[in-house]
XYZ file of C-alpha atoms in Angstrom:
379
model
C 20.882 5.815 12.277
C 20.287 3.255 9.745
C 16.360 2.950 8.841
C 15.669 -0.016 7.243
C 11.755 0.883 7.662
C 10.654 2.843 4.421
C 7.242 0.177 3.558
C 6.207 1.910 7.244
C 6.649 5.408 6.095
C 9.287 7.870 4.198
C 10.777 10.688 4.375
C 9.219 13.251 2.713
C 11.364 14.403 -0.790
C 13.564 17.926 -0.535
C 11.294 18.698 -3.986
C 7.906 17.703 -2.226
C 8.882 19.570 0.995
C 9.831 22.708 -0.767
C 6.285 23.031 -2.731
C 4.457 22.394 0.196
C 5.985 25.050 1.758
C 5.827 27.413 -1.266
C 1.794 26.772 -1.589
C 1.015 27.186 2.010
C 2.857 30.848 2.063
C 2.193 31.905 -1.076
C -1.422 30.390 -2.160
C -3.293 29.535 1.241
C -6.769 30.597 -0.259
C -9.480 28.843 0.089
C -9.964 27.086 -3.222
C -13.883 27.106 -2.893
C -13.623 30.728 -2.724
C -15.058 32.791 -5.962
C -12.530 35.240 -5.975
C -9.233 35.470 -7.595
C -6.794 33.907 -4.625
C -9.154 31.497 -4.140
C -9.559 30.623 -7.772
C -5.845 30.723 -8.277
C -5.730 27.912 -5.559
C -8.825 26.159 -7.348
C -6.701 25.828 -10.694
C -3.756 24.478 -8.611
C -5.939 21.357 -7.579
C -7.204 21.123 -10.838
C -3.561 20.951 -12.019
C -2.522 18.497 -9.299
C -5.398 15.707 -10.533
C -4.289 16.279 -14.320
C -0.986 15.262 -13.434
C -1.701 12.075 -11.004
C -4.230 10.957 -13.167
C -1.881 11.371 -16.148
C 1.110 10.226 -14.088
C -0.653 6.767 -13.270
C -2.357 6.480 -16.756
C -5.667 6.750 -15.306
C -7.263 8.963 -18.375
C -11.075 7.062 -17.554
C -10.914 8.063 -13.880
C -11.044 10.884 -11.378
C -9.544 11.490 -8.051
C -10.626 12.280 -4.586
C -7.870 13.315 -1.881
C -8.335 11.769 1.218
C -6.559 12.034 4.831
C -4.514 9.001 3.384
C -4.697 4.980 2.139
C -7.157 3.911 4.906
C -9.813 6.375 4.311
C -9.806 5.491 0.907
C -10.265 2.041 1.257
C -13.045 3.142 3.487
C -14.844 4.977 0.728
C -14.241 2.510 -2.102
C -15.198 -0.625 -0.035
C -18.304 0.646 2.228
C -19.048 3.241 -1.336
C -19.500 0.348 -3.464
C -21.580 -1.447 -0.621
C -24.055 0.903 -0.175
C -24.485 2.307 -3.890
C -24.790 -0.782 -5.562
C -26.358 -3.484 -2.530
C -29.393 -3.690 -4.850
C -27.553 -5.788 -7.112
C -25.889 -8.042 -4.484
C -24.331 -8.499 -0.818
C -21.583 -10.976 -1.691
C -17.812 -9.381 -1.364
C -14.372 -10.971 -2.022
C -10.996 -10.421 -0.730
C -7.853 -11.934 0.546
C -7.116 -13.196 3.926
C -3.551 -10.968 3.321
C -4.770 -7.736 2.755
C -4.097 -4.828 5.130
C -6.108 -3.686 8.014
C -7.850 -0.877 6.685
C -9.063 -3.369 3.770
C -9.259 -6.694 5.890
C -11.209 -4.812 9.164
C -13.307 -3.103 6.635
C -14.642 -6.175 4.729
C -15.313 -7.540 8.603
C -17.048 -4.676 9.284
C -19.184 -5.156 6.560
C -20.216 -8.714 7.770
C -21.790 -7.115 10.834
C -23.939 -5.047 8.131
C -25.226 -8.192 6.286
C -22.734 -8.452 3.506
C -21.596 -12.312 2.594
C -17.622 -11.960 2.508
C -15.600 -14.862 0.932
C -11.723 -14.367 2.313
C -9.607 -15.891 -0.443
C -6.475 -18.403 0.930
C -3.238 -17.934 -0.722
C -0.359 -20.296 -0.908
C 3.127 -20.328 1.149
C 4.284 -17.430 -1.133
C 1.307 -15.276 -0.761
C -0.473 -16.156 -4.223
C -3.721 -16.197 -4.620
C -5.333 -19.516 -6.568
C -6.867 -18.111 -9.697
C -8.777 -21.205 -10.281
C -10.539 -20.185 -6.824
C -11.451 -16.952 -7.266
C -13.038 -17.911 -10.548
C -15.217 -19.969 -9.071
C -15.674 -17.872 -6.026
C -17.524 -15.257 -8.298
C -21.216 -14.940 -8.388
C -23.897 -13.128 -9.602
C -24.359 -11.314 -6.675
C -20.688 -10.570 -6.238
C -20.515 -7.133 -5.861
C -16.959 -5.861 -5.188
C -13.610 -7.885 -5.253
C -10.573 -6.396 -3.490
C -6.900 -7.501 -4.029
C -3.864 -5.478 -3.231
C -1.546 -4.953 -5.829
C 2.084 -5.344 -3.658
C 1.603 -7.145 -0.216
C 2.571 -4.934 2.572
C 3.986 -7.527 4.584
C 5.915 -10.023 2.303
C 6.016 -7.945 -1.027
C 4.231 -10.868 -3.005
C 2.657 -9.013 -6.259
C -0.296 -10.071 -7.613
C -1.380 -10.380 -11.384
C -3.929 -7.685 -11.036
C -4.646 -7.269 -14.551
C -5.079 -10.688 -15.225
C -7.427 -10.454 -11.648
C -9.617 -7.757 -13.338
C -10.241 -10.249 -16.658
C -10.972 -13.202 -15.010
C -13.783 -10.817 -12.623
C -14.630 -9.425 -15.625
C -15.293 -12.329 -17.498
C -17.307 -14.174 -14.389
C -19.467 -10.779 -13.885
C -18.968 -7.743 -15.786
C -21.009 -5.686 -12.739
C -18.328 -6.426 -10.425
C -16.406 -3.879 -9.372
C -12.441 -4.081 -8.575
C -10.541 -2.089 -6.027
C -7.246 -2.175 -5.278
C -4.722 -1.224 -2.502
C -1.945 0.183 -4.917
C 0.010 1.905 -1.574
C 3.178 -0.337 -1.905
C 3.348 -0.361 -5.925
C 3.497 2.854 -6.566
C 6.984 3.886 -7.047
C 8.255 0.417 -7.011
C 6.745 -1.196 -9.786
C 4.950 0.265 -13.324
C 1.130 1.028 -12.183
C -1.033 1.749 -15.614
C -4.422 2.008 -14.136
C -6.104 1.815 -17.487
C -4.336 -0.917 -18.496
C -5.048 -2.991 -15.773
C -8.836 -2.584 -15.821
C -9.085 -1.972 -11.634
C -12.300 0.372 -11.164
C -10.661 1.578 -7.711
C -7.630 1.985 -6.306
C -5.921 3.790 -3.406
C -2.440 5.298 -2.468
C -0.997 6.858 0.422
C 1.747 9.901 -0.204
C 3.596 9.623 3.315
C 4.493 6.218 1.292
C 6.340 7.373 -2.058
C 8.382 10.043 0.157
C 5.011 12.916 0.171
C 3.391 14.213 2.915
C 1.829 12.132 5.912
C -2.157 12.640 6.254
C -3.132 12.999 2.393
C -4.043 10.078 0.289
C -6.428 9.506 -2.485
C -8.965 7.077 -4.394
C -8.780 6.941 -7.841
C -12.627 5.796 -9.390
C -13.007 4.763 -12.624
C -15.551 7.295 -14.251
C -18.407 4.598 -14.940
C -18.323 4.018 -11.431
C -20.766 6.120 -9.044
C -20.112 6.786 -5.101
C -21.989 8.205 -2.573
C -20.703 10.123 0.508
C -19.680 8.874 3.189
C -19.316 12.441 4.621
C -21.918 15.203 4.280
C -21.251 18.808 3.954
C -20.114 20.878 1.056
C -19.867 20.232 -2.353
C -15.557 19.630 -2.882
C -14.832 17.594 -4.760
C -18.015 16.526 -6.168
C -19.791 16.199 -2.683
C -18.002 13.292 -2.196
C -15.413 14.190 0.119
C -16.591 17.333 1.679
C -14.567 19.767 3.547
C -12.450 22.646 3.168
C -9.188 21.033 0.669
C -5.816 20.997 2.143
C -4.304 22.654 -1.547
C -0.572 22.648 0.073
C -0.960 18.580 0.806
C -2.844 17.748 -2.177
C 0.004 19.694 -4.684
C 2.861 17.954 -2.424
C 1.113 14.587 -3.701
C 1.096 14.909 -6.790
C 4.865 16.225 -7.062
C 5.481 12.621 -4.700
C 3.566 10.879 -7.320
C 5.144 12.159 -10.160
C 8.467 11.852 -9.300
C 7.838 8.361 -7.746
C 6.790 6.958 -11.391
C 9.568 8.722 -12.830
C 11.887 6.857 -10.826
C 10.606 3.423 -10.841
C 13.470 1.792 -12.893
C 16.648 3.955 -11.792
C 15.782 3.355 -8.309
C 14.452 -0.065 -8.541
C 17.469 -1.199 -9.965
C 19.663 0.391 -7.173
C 17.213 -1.463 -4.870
C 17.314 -4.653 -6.080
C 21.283 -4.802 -6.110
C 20.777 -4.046 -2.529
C 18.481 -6.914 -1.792
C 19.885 -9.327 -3.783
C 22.909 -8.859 -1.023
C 20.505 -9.197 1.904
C 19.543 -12.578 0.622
C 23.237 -13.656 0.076
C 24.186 -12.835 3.002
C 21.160 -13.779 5.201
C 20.465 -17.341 3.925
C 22.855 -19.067 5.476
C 22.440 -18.265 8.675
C 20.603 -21.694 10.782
C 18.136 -19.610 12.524
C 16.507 -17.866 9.413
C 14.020 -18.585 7.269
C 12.681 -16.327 4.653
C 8.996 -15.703 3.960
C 9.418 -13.672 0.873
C 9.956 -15.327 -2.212
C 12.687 -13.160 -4.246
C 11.082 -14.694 -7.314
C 7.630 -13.224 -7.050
C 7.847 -10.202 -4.507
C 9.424 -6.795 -5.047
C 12.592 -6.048 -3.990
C 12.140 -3.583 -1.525
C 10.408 -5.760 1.031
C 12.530 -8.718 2.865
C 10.567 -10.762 5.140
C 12.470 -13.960 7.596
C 11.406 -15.505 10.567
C 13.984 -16.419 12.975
C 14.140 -19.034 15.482
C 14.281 -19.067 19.089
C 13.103 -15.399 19.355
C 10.269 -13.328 19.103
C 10.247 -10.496 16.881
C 9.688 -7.809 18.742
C 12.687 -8.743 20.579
C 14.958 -8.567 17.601
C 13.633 -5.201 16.976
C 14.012 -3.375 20.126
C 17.737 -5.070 19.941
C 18.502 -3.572 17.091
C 17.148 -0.013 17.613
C 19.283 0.229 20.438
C 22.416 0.154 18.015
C 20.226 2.725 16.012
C 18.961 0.653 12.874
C 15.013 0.400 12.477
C 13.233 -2.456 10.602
C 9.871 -3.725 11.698
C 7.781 -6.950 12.682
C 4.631 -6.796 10.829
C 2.769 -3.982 9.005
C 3.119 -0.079 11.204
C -0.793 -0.327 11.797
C -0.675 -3.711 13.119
C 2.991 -4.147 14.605
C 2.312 -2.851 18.449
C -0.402 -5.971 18.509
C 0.994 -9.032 20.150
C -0.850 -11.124 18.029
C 1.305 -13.176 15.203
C 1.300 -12.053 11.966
C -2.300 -12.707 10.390
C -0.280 -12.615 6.825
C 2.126 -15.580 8.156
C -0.501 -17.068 9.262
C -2.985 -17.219 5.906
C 0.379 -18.312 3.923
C 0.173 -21.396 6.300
C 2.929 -21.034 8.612
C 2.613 -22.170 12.098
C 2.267 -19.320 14.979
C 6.019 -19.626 16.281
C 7.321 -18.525 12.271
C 4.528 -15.499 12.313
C 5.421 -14.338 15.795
C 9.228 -13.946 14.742
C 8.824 -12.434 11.332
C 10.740 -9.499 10.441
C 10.727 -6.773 7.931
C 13.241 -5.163 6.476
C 11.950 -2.295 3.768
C 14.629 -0.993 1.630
C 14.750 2.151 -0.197
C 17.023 3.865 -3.026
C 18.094 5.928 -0.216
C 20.057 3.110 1.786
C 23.770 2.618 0.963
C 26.023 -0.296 0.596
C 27.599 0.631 3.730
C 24.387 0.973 5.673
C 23.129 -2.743 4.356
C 26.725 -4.080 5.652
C 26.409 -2.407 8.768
C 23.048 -3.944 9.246
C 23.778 -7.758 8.571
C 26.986 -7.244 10.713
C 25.070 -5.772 13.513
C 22.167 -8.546 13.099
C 24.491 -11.628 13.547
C 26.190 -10.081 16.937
C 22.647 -9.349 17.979
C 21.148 -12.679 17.266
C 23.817 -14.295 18.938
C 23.560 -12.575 22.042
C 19.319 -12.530 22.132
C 19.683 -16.221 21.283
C 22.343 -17.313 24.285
C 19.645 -15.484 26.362
């Protein structure tokens, strides 16, 4: 098997899986409890938001653990919404955000918010001078993913957060940080972003825990009622074993940002050697301002989908569009807001590399893609 798939998901880290394991058998109190297993378990969360919150140089924000990335987009978007609609109804975001950003900010439409959906360019950039000008007084929230699921375009976040700043100070920021964690430096004070969200089945953690990371001046209400973890703001009884796994997977994705980035970028710069001078291919990421761990191309004559199930057959996995929206039929709704027609977004691929793939694997692959696409093309 050769699984060129890791923006989709990861396997979870040796490291990660072992201290899951050793928390569930050894401290599976409840860490609400008053007595001493459960407060034993209380001062292992504790210890777990120190060290993402000091691992992502977040020191002026706190952390709620969610069930992943898309409930914590949830609670930042429809949090800010309802705390702070008193001061305004008008939202902004990109027309290339994910789903569980893009469907929220729709959803909000149906609930009288005013959402502007910011155009970017054939590369997946935003125009600054637009979203300057797109900011109002009763601009409330402004949303902007840090690393494009899709493409791998980064944005200028920081410099995202000044110009917000400087239009309204009262606007809040929130990013989706799931793809730069790991890949690229994330300094969350640095940058200024009031929320942001990650996703540990993503930086090789455990699938179904995820978190929000709120800047401290920032207030939230519940969007779930119960008890009083974590603040009363997500209620419900904490899964200690997942929320200790994600902060090891956080930890010792920052840690290796450089060592493996490097090893991944010697691997894509070979991809787009290789690839780019074959006829039928035309690349949608720009090498030049995306990471290197996401390769997008469309290809001609074929739709995606058909390339993929191709190539799984000879046991190597890559992907159309995003996991949550590739069993759609619909064309890529990223291709499509970078202005490419709906014949380029209905062949897009992905390929998502990792510091796990080899040399050999990455030669096996573009070997086994030209004797594919030559036989799904004569077809």
């Amino acid at each position: 098997m050769i699984y060129l798939d890791y923006s989709a998901t990861t396997p979870i880290h040796e490291e990660v899986l072992n201290t899951f394991i050793e928390i569930s058998r050894k401290f599976w109190a409840n860490p609400s409890s008053l007595h001493d297993f459960g407060m034993q378990a209380f001062a292992l969360y504790e210890r777990a938001k120190e060290q993402a919150l000091m691992m992502l140089k977040a020191s002026d924000h706190r952390i709620y653990f969610t069930s992943g990335a898309t409930e914590a987009n949830n609670m930042a978007i429809r949090g800010i919404c309802r705390q702070y609609q008193n001061r305004g109804r008008h939202l902004i975001t990109t027309k290339v955000e994910h789903s569980s950003v893009y469907n929220v900010f729709e959803a909000m439409m149906d609930e009288g918010f005013e959402v502007t959906f910011l155009d970017v360019d054939e590369k997946g950039l935003l125009d600054l001078a637009t979203l300057e000008r797109s900011i109002r007084k009763d601009t409330i929230l402004v949303s902007v993913m840090m690393v494009n699921a899709e493409v791998g375009t980064i944005y200028p976040i920081k410099e995202i957060v000044q110009i917000v700043k400087k239009q309204n100070p009262q606007t809040f920021v929130h990013s989706d940080i799931v793809q730069a964690v790991g890949k690229i430096p994330v300094h969350l004070d640095d940058l200024g972003i009031d929320l942001a969200s990650i996703a540990g089945h993503k930086i090789y953690g455990p699938k179904g825990i995820g978190a929000l990371i709120v800047r401290n001046r920032v207030s939230l209400p519940p969007l779930l009622y119960g008890g009083a973890q974590q603040e009363g703001i997500r209620p419900g009884t904490m899964d200690l074993a997942s929320i200790v796994s994600l902060s090891k997977a956080i930890r010792l994705a920052v840690e290796g940002v450089k060592a493996h980035g490097e090893r991944v970028k010697a691997l894509s710069d070979y991809l787009y050697k290789t690839l780019k001078h074959l006829p039928y291919l035309v690349f949608n990421s720009d090498p030049e301002r995306s990471i290197p761990h996401v390769i997008n191309f469309s290809v001609s004559g074929v739709k995606a989908e058909t390339v993929v199930h191709a190539l799984a057959q000879e046991g190597i996995y890559i992907s159309s569009k995003t996991a949550c929206s590739s069993k759609t039929n619909r064309p890529s709704r990223v291709l499509q807001a970078m202005g490419f027609d709906d014949h380029r977004a209905s062949s897009s691929l992905r390929v998502s590399l990792s510091h796990l793939v080899t040399e050999d694997e990455i030669r096996t692959f573009v070997d086994v893609f030209k004797t594919t696409m030559e036989r799904v093309l004569v077809k």
